């Protein structure tokens, strides 16, 4: 559909808008406050907005309404995340002083490089777990004889059938009782909650870091003004 085709462009626009927006906000409000604002926006979208949209769709809500909510939450989420690269370097200097900022920033960059594949692996694992869980729930609703006739194995062999891709959620829905809701929109809710919880913890850590006393007695601007 047109909405799906335009989704990558929407994400790209949100990313570009976030990169342009957070810099001036950080200059006006300070990196610490701005990073905390970014940290609040991320878990708010991941823990509330996006799961709300998927659950509404799974519950039979109007698809256009659910899609609009999901797109809005995604735009805010991507726009907030786009502020992190913009604010990270000046925030590092504010926290640790300009003398050590470059070395510390390089270490943070190495951590981000490690975190990206780790986050992707966690999301994939959670999605696969949710898929197996929903498949098991659908299997319980199906007639055992119909299941065995359709897939050539009893329901007890569900794990092996899922691993071989012989059983999928659409195929299970085909033999499930009429009116069984499609759980496909819910597959990534666990990943959203995990990422949102991590973002919430990161926000708390950032707030605590900026609340600590600084060895040079102030912000990067204060340090520069004293020179």
PDB file of C-alpha atoms in Angstrom:
ATOM      1  CA  UNK A   1       0.000   0.000   0.000  1.00  0.00           C
ATOM      2  CA  UNK A   2       0.937   3.654  -0.281  1.00  0.00           C
ATOM      3  CA  UNK A   3       1.318   3.934   3.513  1.00  0.00           C
ATOM      4  CA  UNK A   4       3.838   1.099   3.599  1.00  0.00           C
ATOM      5  CA  UNK A   5       5.706   2.397   0.552  1.00  0.00           C
ATOM      6  CA  UNK A   6       6.084   5.828   2.131  1.00  0.00           C
ATOM      7  CA  UNK A   7       7.144   4.506   5.528  1.00  0.00           C
ATOM      8  CA  UNK A   8      10.943   4.573   4.887  1.00  0.00           C
ATOM      9  CA  UNK A   9      10.722   8.172   3.714  1.00  0.00           C
ATOM     10  CA  UNK A  10       8.731   9.047   6.835  1.00  0.00           C
ATOM     11  CA  UNK A  11      11.423   7.497   9.039  1.00  0.00           C
ATOM     12  CA  UNK A  12      14.143   9.340   7.132  1.00  0.00           C
ATOM     13  CA  UNK A  13      12.328  12.650   7.562  1.00  0.00           C
ATOM     14  CA  UNK A  14      11.881  12.051  11.294  1.00  0.00           C
ATOM     15  CA  UNK A  15      15.572  11.237  11.631  1.00  0.00           C
ATOM     16  CA  UNK A  16      16.646  14.362   9.759  1.00  0.00           C
ATOM     17  CA  UNK A  17      14.191  16.530  11.688  1.00  0.00           C
ATOM     18  CA  UNK A  18      15.485  15.199  15.000  1.00  0.00           C
ATOM     19  CA  UNK A  19      19.093  15.923  14.078  1.00  0.00           C
ATOM     20  CA  UNK A  20      18.196  19.506  13.135  1.00  0.00           C
ATOM     21  CA  UNK A  21      15.960  20.101  16.161  1.00  0.00           C
ATOM     22  CA  UNK A  22      17.889  18.730  19.135  1.00  0.00           C
ATOM     23  CA  UNK A  23      21.055  20.752  18.575  1.00  0.00           C
ATOM     24  CA  UNK A  24      19.417  24.177  19.119  1.00  0.00           C
ATOM     25  CA  UNK A  25      17.370  22.775  21.997  1.00  0.00           C
ATOM     26  CA  UNK A  26      20.550  21.470  23.614  1.00  0.00           C
ATOM     27  CA  UNK A  27      22.230  24.883  23.220  1.00  0.00           C
ATOM     28  CA  UNK A  28      19.271  26.627  24.836  1.00  0.00           C
ATOM     29  CA  UNK A  29      18.374  24.182  27.617  1.00  0.00           C
ATOM     30  CA  UNK A  30      21.709  22.457  28.227  1.00  0.00           C
ATOM     31  CA  UNK A  31      22.825  18.987  27.190  1.00  0.00           C
ATOM     32  CA  UNK A  32      21.839  17.359  30.471  1.00  0.00           C
ATOM     33  CA  UNK A  33      18.222  18.511  30.389  1.00  0.00           C
ATOM     34  CA  UNK A  34      17.926  17.810  26.675  1.00  0.00           C
ATOM     35  CA  UNK A  35      19.315  14.283  26.977  1.00  0.00           C
ATOM     36  CA  UNK A  36      16.836  13.592  29.763  1.00  0.00           C
ATOM     37  CA  UNK A  37      14.035  14.884  27.534  1.00  0.00           C
ATOM     38  CA  UNK A  38      15.203  12.541  24.777  1.00  0.00           C
ATOM     39  CA  UNK A  39      15.406   9.747  27.346  1.00  0.00           C
ATOM     40  CA  UNK A  40      11.807  10.336  28.407  1.00  0.00           C
ATOM     41  CA  UNK A  41      10.487  10.447  24.828  1.00  0.00           C
ATOM     42  CA  UNK A  42      12.071   7.115  23.839  1.00  0.00           C
ATOM     43  CA  UNK A  43      10.542   4.901  26.569  1.00  0.00           C
ATOM     44  CA  UNK A  44       7.232   6.758  26.319  1.00  0.00           C
ATOM     45  CA  UNK A  45       6.922   5.716  22.671  1.00  0.00           C
ATOM     46  CA  UNK A  46       8.319   2.214  23.112  1.00  0.00           C
ATOM     47  CA  UNK A  47       6.402   1.340  26.285  1.00  0.00           C
ATOM     48  CA  UNK A  48       3.125   3.097  25.474  1.00  0.00           C
ATOM     49  CA  UNK A  49       2.594   4.446  21.964  1.00  0.00           C
ATOM     50  CA  UNK A  50       3.766   1.583  19.778  1.00  0.00           C
ATOM     51  CA  UNK A  51       2.296  -1.309  21.854  1.00  0.00           C
ATOM     52  CA  UNK A  52      -0.968   0.647  22.097  1.00  0.00           C
ATOM     53  CA  UNK A  53      -1.150   0.743  18.308  1.00  0.00           C
ATOM     54  CA  UNK A  54      -0.356  -2.954  17.863  1.00  0.00           C
ATOM     55  CA  UNK A  55      -2.827  -4.045  20.536  1.00  0.00           C
ATOM     56  CA  UNK A  56      -5.522  -1.833  19.042  1.00  0.00           C
ATOM     57  CA  UNK A  57      -4.964  -3.468  15.657  1.00  0.00           C
ATOM     58  CA  UNK A  58      -4.999  -6.973  17.165  1.00  0.00           C
ATOM     59  CA  UNK A  59      -8.178  -6.094  19.053  1.00  0.00           C
ATOM     60  CA  UNK A  60     -10.038  -5.244  15.865  1.00  0.00           C
ATOM     61  CA  UNK A  61      -9.625  -1.471  15.786  1.00  0.00           C
ATOM     62  CA  UNK A  62      -9.730   0.449  12.542  1.00  0.00           C
ATOM     63  CA  UNK A  63      -6.441  -0.351  10.726  1.00  0.00           C
ATOM     64  CA  UNK A  64      -6.015   3.235   9.545  1.00  0.00           C
ATOM     65  CA  UNK A  65      -6.326   4.549  13.111  1.00  0.00           C
ATOM     66  CA  UNK A  66      -3.855   1.983  14.435  1.00  0.00           C
ATOM     67  CA  UNK A  67      -1.433   2.734  11.583  1.00  0.00           C
ATOM     68  CA  UNK A  68      -1.640   6.478  12.224  1.00  0.00           C
ATOM     69  CA  UNK A  69      -0.889   5.953  15.919  1.00  0.00           C
ATOM     70  CA  UNK A  70       2.002   3.621  15.129  1.00  0.00           C
ATOM     71  CA  UNK A  71       3.478   6.015  12.586  1.00  0.00           C
ATOM     72  CA  UNK A  72       3.217   8.941  15.005  1.00  0.00           C
ATOM     73  CA  UNK A  73       4.901   6.978  17.796  1.00  0.00           C
ATOM     74  CA  UNK A  74       7.611   5.820  15.386  1.00  0.00           C
ATOM     75  CA  UNK A  75       8.306   9.369  14.207  1.00  0.00           C
ATOM     76  CA  UNK A  76       8.680  10.661  17.769  1.00  0.00           C
ATOM     77  CA  UNK A  77      10.841   7.667  18.661  1.00  0.00           C
ATOM     78  CA  UNK A  78      13.175   8.054  15.673  1.00  0.00           C
ATOM     79  CA  UNK A  79      13.273  11.832  16.047  1.00  0.00           C
ATOM     80  CA  UNK A  80      14.242  11.493  19.710  1.00  0.00           C
ATOM     81  CA  UNK A  81      16.878   8.866  18.980  1.00  0.00           C
ATOM     82  CA  UNK A  82      18.359  11.119  16.285  1.00  0.00           C
ATOM     83  CA  UNK A  83      19.216  13.641  18.989  1.00  0.00           C
ATOM     84  CA  UNK A  84      21.617  11.278  20.748  1.00  0.00           C
ATOM     85  CA  UNK A  85      24.509  11.574  18.234  1.00  0.00           C
ATOM     86  CA  UNK A  86      24.035  15.350  18.155  1.00  0.00           C
ATOM     87  CA  UNK A  87      24.146  15.743  21.937  1.00  0.00           C
ATOM     88  CA  UNK A  88      26.605  13.032  22.913  1.00  0.00           C
ATOM     89  CA  UNK A  89      29.851  14.877  22.179  1.00  0.00           C
ATOM     90  CA  UNK A  90      28.964  18.145  23.978  1.00  0.00           C
ATOM     91  CA  UNK A  91      27.403  16.182  26.841  1.00  0.00           C
ATOM     92  CA  UNK A  92      30.652  14.252  27.261  1.00  0.00           C
ATOM     93  CA  UNK A  93      32.581  17.508  27.448  1.00  0.00           C
ATOM     94  CA  UNK A  94      30.085  18.921  29.952  1.00  0.00           C
ATOM     95  CA  UNK A  95      30.423  15.892  32.198  1.00  0.00           C
ATOM     96  CA  UNK A  96      34.141  15.192  32.050  1.00  0.00           C
ATOM     97  CA  UNK A  97      35.740  18.419  30.856  1.00  0.00           C
ATOM     98  CA  UNK A  98      37.134  19.203  27.444  1.00  0.00           C
ATOM     99  CA  UNK A  99      40.607  17.850  28.267  1.00  0.00           C
ATOM    100  CA  UNK A 100      39.450  14.226  28.443  1.00  0.00           C
ATOM    101  CA  UNK A 101      36.318  14.475  26.301  1.00  0.00           C
ATOM    102  CA  UNK A 102      37.845  13.137  23.067  1.00  0.00           C
ATOM    103  CA  UNK A 103      39.233   9.948  24.621  1.00  0.00           C
ATOM    104  CA  UNK A 104      36.025   9.267  26.543  1.00  0.00           C
ATOM    105  CA  UNK A 105      33.883   9.921  23.472  1.00  0.00           C
ATOM    106  CA  UNK A 106      35.897   7.357  21.504  1.00  0.00           C
ATOM    107  CA  UNK A 107      35.185   4.753  24.177  1.00  0.00           C
ATOM    108  CA  UNK A 108      31.495   5.613  24.097  1.00  0.00           C
ATOM    109  CA  UNK A 109      31.557   5.198  20.313  1.00  0.00           C
ATOM    110  CA  UNK A 110      33.063   1.736  20.697  1.00  0.00           C
ATOM    111  CA  UNK A 111      30.300   0.835  23.149  1.00  0.00           C
ATOM    112  CA  UNK A 112      27.641   1.991  20.679  1.00  0.00           C
ATOM    113  CA  UNK A 113      29.198  -0.176  17.973  1.00  0.00           C
ATOM    114  CA  UNK A 114      28.856  -3.161  20.290  1.00  0.00           C
ATOM    115  CA  UNK A 115      25.351  -2.209  21.437  1.00  0.00           C
ATOM    116  CA  UNK A 116      23.821  -2.069  17.943  1.00  0.00           C
ATOM    117  CA  UNK A 117      24.193  -5.778  17.044  1.00  0.00           C
ATOM    118  CA  UNK A 118      23.417  -6.744  20.632  1.00  0.00           C
ATOM    119  CA  UNK A 119      20.144  -4.831  20.529  1.00  0.00           C
ATOM    120  CA  UNK A 120      19.239  -6.379  17.180  1.00  0.00           C
ATOM    121  CA  UNK A 121      19.971  -9.869  18.528  1.00  0.00           C
ATOM    122  CA  UNK A 122      17.836  -9.269  21.635  1.00  0.00           C
ATOM    123  CA  UNK A 123      14.921  -7.999  19.529  1.00  0.00           C
ATOM    124  CA  UNK A 124      15.163 -10.997  17.210  1.00  0.00           C
ATOM    125  CA  UNK A 125      15.239 -13.394  20.158  1.00  0.00           C
ATOM    126  CA  UNK A 126      12.217 -11.752  21.766  1.00  0.00           C
ATOM    127  CA  UNK A 127      10.324 -11.754  18.485  1.00  0.00           C
ATOM    128  CA  UNK A 128      11.046 -15.470  17.943  1.00  0.00           C
ATOM    129  CA  UNK A 129       9.928 -16.209  21.488  1.00  0.00           C
ATOM    130  CA  UNK A 130       6.690 -14.294  20.964  1.00  0.00           C
ATOM    131  CA  UNK A 131       6.105 -16.136  17.688  1.00  0.00           C
ATOM    132  CA  UNK A 132       6.464 -19.508  19.404  1.00  0.00           C
ATOM    133  CA  UNK A 133       4.224 -18.398  22.262  1.00  0.00           C
ATOM    134  CA  UNK A 134       1.426 -17.232  19.973  1.00  0.00           C
ATOM    135  CA  UNK A 135       1.794 -20.346  17.814  1.00  0.00           C
ATOM    136  CA  UNK A 136       1.363 -22.517  20.914  1.00  0.00           C
ATOM    137  CA  UNK A 137      -1.730 -20.552  21.930  1.00  0.00           C
ATOM    138  CA  UNK A 138      -3.255 -21.012  18.473  1.00  0.00           C
ATOM    139  CA  UNK A 139      -2.381 -24.704  18.466  1.00  0.00           C
ATOM    140  CA  UNK A 140      -4.358 -25.192  21.664  1.00  0.00           C
ATOM    141  CA  UNK A 141      -7.415 -23.814  19.898  1.00  0.00           C
ATOM    142  CA  UNK A 142      -7.079 -26.144  16.922  1.00  0.00           C
ATOM    143  CA  UNK A 143      -8.566 -29.605  16.645  1.00  0.00           C
ATOM    144  CA  UNK A 144      -5.769 -32.167  17.110  1.00  0.00           C
ATOM    145  CA  UNK A 145      -6.905 -34.336  14.208  1.00  0.00           C
ATOM    146  CA  UNK A 146      -7.122 -31.339  11.890  1.00  0.00           C
ATOM    147  CA  UNK A 147      -3.693 -30.187  13.013  1.00  0.00           C
ATOM    148  CA  UNK A 148      -2.159 -33.611  12.363  1.00  0.00           C
ATOM    149  CA  UNK A 149      -3.836 -33.896   8.968  1.00  0.00           C
ATOM    150  CA  UNK A 150      -2.675 -30.439   7.926  1.00  0.00           C
ATOM    151  CA  UNK A 151       0.926 -30.587   9.101  1.00  0.00           C
ATOM    152  CA  UNK A 152       1.626 -34.309   9.144  1.00  0.00           C
ATOM    153  CA  UNK A 153       2.552 -34.347  12.838  1.00  0.00           C
ATOM    154  CA  UNK A 154       0.742 -34.030  16.193  1.00  0.00           C
ATOM    155  CA  UNK A 155       0.600 -30.772  18.170  1.00  0.00           C
ATOM    156  CA  UNK A 156       3.333 -32.141  20.455  1.00  0.00           C
ATOM    157  CA  UNK A 157       5.781 -31.667  17.567  1.00  0.00           C
ATOM    158  CA  UNK A 158       5.028 -27.952  17.287  1.00  0.00           C
ATOM    159  CA  UNK A 159       8.558 -26.849  18.209  1.00  0.00           C
ATOM    160  CA  UNK A 160      10.119 -28.913  15.420  1.00  0.00           C
ATOM    161  CA  UNK A 161       7.453 -27.809  12.958  1.00  0.00           C
ATOM    162  CA  UNK A 162       8.122 -24.146  13.770  1.00  0.00           C
ATOM    163  CA  UNK A 163      11.859 -24.633  13.361  1.00  0.00           C
ATOM    164  CA  UNK A 164      11.363 -26.133   9.905  1.00  0.00           C
ATOM    165  CA  UNK A 165       8.849 -23.400   8.945  1.00  0.00           C
ATOM    166  CA  UNK A 166       6.235 -26.074   8.273  1.00  0.00           C
ATOM    167  CA  UNK A 167       3.935 -24.306  10.730  1.00  0.00           C
ATOM    168  CA  UNK A 168       3.322 -20.560  10.567  1.00  0.00           C
ATOM    169  CA  UNK A 169       0.816 -18.274  12.210  1.00  0.00           C
ATOM    170  CA  UNK A 170      -1.199 -17.766   8.991  1.00  0.00           C
ATOM    171  CA  UNK A 171      -1.453 -21.550   8.516  1.00  0.00           C
ATOM    172  CA  UNK A 172      -2.568 -22.012  12.111  1.00  0.00           C
ATOM    173  CA  UNK A 173      -5.170 -19.281  11.724  1.00  0.00           C
ATOM    174  CA  UNK A 174      -6.478 -21.127   8.672  1.00  0.00           C
ATOM    175  CA  UNK A 175      -7.425 -24.165  10.797  1.00  0.00           C
ATOM    176  CA  UNK A 176      -8.237 -22.274  14.013  1.00  0.00           C
ATOM    177  CA  UNK A 177     -11.880 -21.648  14.995  1.00  0.00           C
ATOM    178  CA  UNK A 178     -13.545 -18.878  13.036  1.00  0.00           C
ATOM    179  CA  UNK A 179     -13.116 -15.469  14.644  1.00  0.00           C
ATOM    180  CA  UNK A 180      -9.747 -16.242  16.238  1.00  0.00           C
ATOM    181  CA  UNK A 181      -7.822 -12.955  16.360  1.00  0.00           C
ATOM    182  CA  UNK A 182      -4.562 -12.698  14.431  1.00  0.00           C
ATOM    183  CA  UNK A 183      -1.675 -12.257  16.911  1.00  0.00           C
ATOM    184  CA  UNK A 184       0.803 -11.073  14.265  1.00  0.00           C
ATOM    185  CA  UNK A 185       0.629  -7.371  15.274  1.00  0.00           C
ATOM    186  CA  UNK A 186       1.741  -8.342  18.789  1.00  0.00           C
ATOM    187  CA  UNK A 187       4.976 -10.082  17.808  1.00  0.00           C
ATOM    188  CA  UNK A 188       7.247  -7.144  18.623  1.00  0.00           C
ATOM    189  CA  UNK A 189       5.540  -5.912  21.800  1.00  0.00           C
ATOM    190  CA  UNK A 190       8.092  -7.705  23.959  1.00  0.00           C
ATOM    191  CA  UNK A 191      10.928  -6.087  22.029  1.00  0.00           C
ATOM    192  CA  UNK A 192       9.314  -2.651  22.383  1.00  0.00           C
ATOM    193  CA  UNK A 193       8.980  -3.137  26.141  1.00  0.00           C
ATOM    194  CA  UNK A 194      12.566  -4.367  26.496  1.00  0.00           C
ATOM    195  CA  UNK A 195      13.962  -1.437  24.495  1.00  0.00           C
ATOM    196  CA  UNK A 196      11.742   1.016  26.355  1.00  0.00           C
ATOM    197  CA  UNK A 197      12.851  -0.331  29.724  1.00  0.00           C
ATOM    198  CA  UNK A 198      16.474  -0.026  28.652  1.00  0.00           C
ATOM    199  CA  UNK A 199      15.891   3.554  27.493  1.00  0.00           C
ATOM    200  CA  UNK A 200      14.211   4.375  30.807  1.00  0.00           C
ATOM    201  CA  UNK A 201      17.184   2.984  32.726  1.00  0.00           C
ATOM    202  CA  UNK A 202      19.561   4.956  30.485  1.00  0.00           C
ATOM    203  CA  UNK A 203      17.577   8.127  31.162  1.00  0.00           C
ATOM    204  CA  UNK A 204      17.883   7.572  34.914  1.00  0.00           C
ATOM    205  CA  UNK A 205      21.642   6.969  34.588  1.00  0.00           C
ATOM    206  CA  UNK A 206      22.111  10.125  32.517  1.00  0.00           C
ATOM    207  CA  UNK A 207      20.152  12.184  35.026  1.00  0.00           C
ATOM    208  CA  UNK A 208      22.253  10.790  37.873  1.00  0.00           C
ATOM    209  CA  UNK A 209      25.486  11.462  35.963  1.00  0.00           C
ATOM    210  CA  UNK A 210      24.648  15.130  35.464  1.00  0.00           C
ATOM    211  CA  UNK A 211      23.661  15.427  39.128  1.00  0.00           C
ATOM    212  CA  UNK A 212      27.124  14.297  40.307  1.00  0.00           C
ATOM    213  CA  UNK A 213      29.651  16.963  41.335  1.00  0.00           C
ATOM    214  CA  UNK A 214      32.192  17.740  38.617  1.00  0.00           C
ATOM    215  CA  UNK A 215      35.903  17.869  39.320  1.00  0.00           C
ATOM    216  CA  UNK A 216      36.358  21.100  37.401  1.00  0.00           C
ATOM    217  CA  UNK A 217      33.446  22.698  39.205  1.00  0.00           C
ATOM    218  CA  UNK A 218      30.968  23.379  36.426  1.00  0.00           C
ATOM    219  CA  UNK A 219      29.888  22.918  32.866  1.00  0.00           C
ATOM    220  CA  UNK A 220      32.060  23.069  29.786  1.00  0.00           C
ATOM    221  CA  UNK A 221      30.970  26.654  29.258  1.00  0.00           C
ATOM    222  CA  UNK A 222      32.053  27.543  32.789  1.00  0.00           C
ATOM    223  CA  UNK A 223      35.407  25.874  32.207  1.00  0.00           C
ATOM    224  CA  UNK A 224      35.971  27.792  28.977  1.00  0.00           C
ATOM    225  CA  UNK A 225      34.929  31.100  30.523  1.00  0.00           C
ATOM    226  CA  UNK A 226      37.527  30.714  33.273  1.00  0.00           C
ATOM    227  CA  UNK A 227      40.376  30.352  30.753  1.00  0.00           C
TER     228      UNK A 227
END
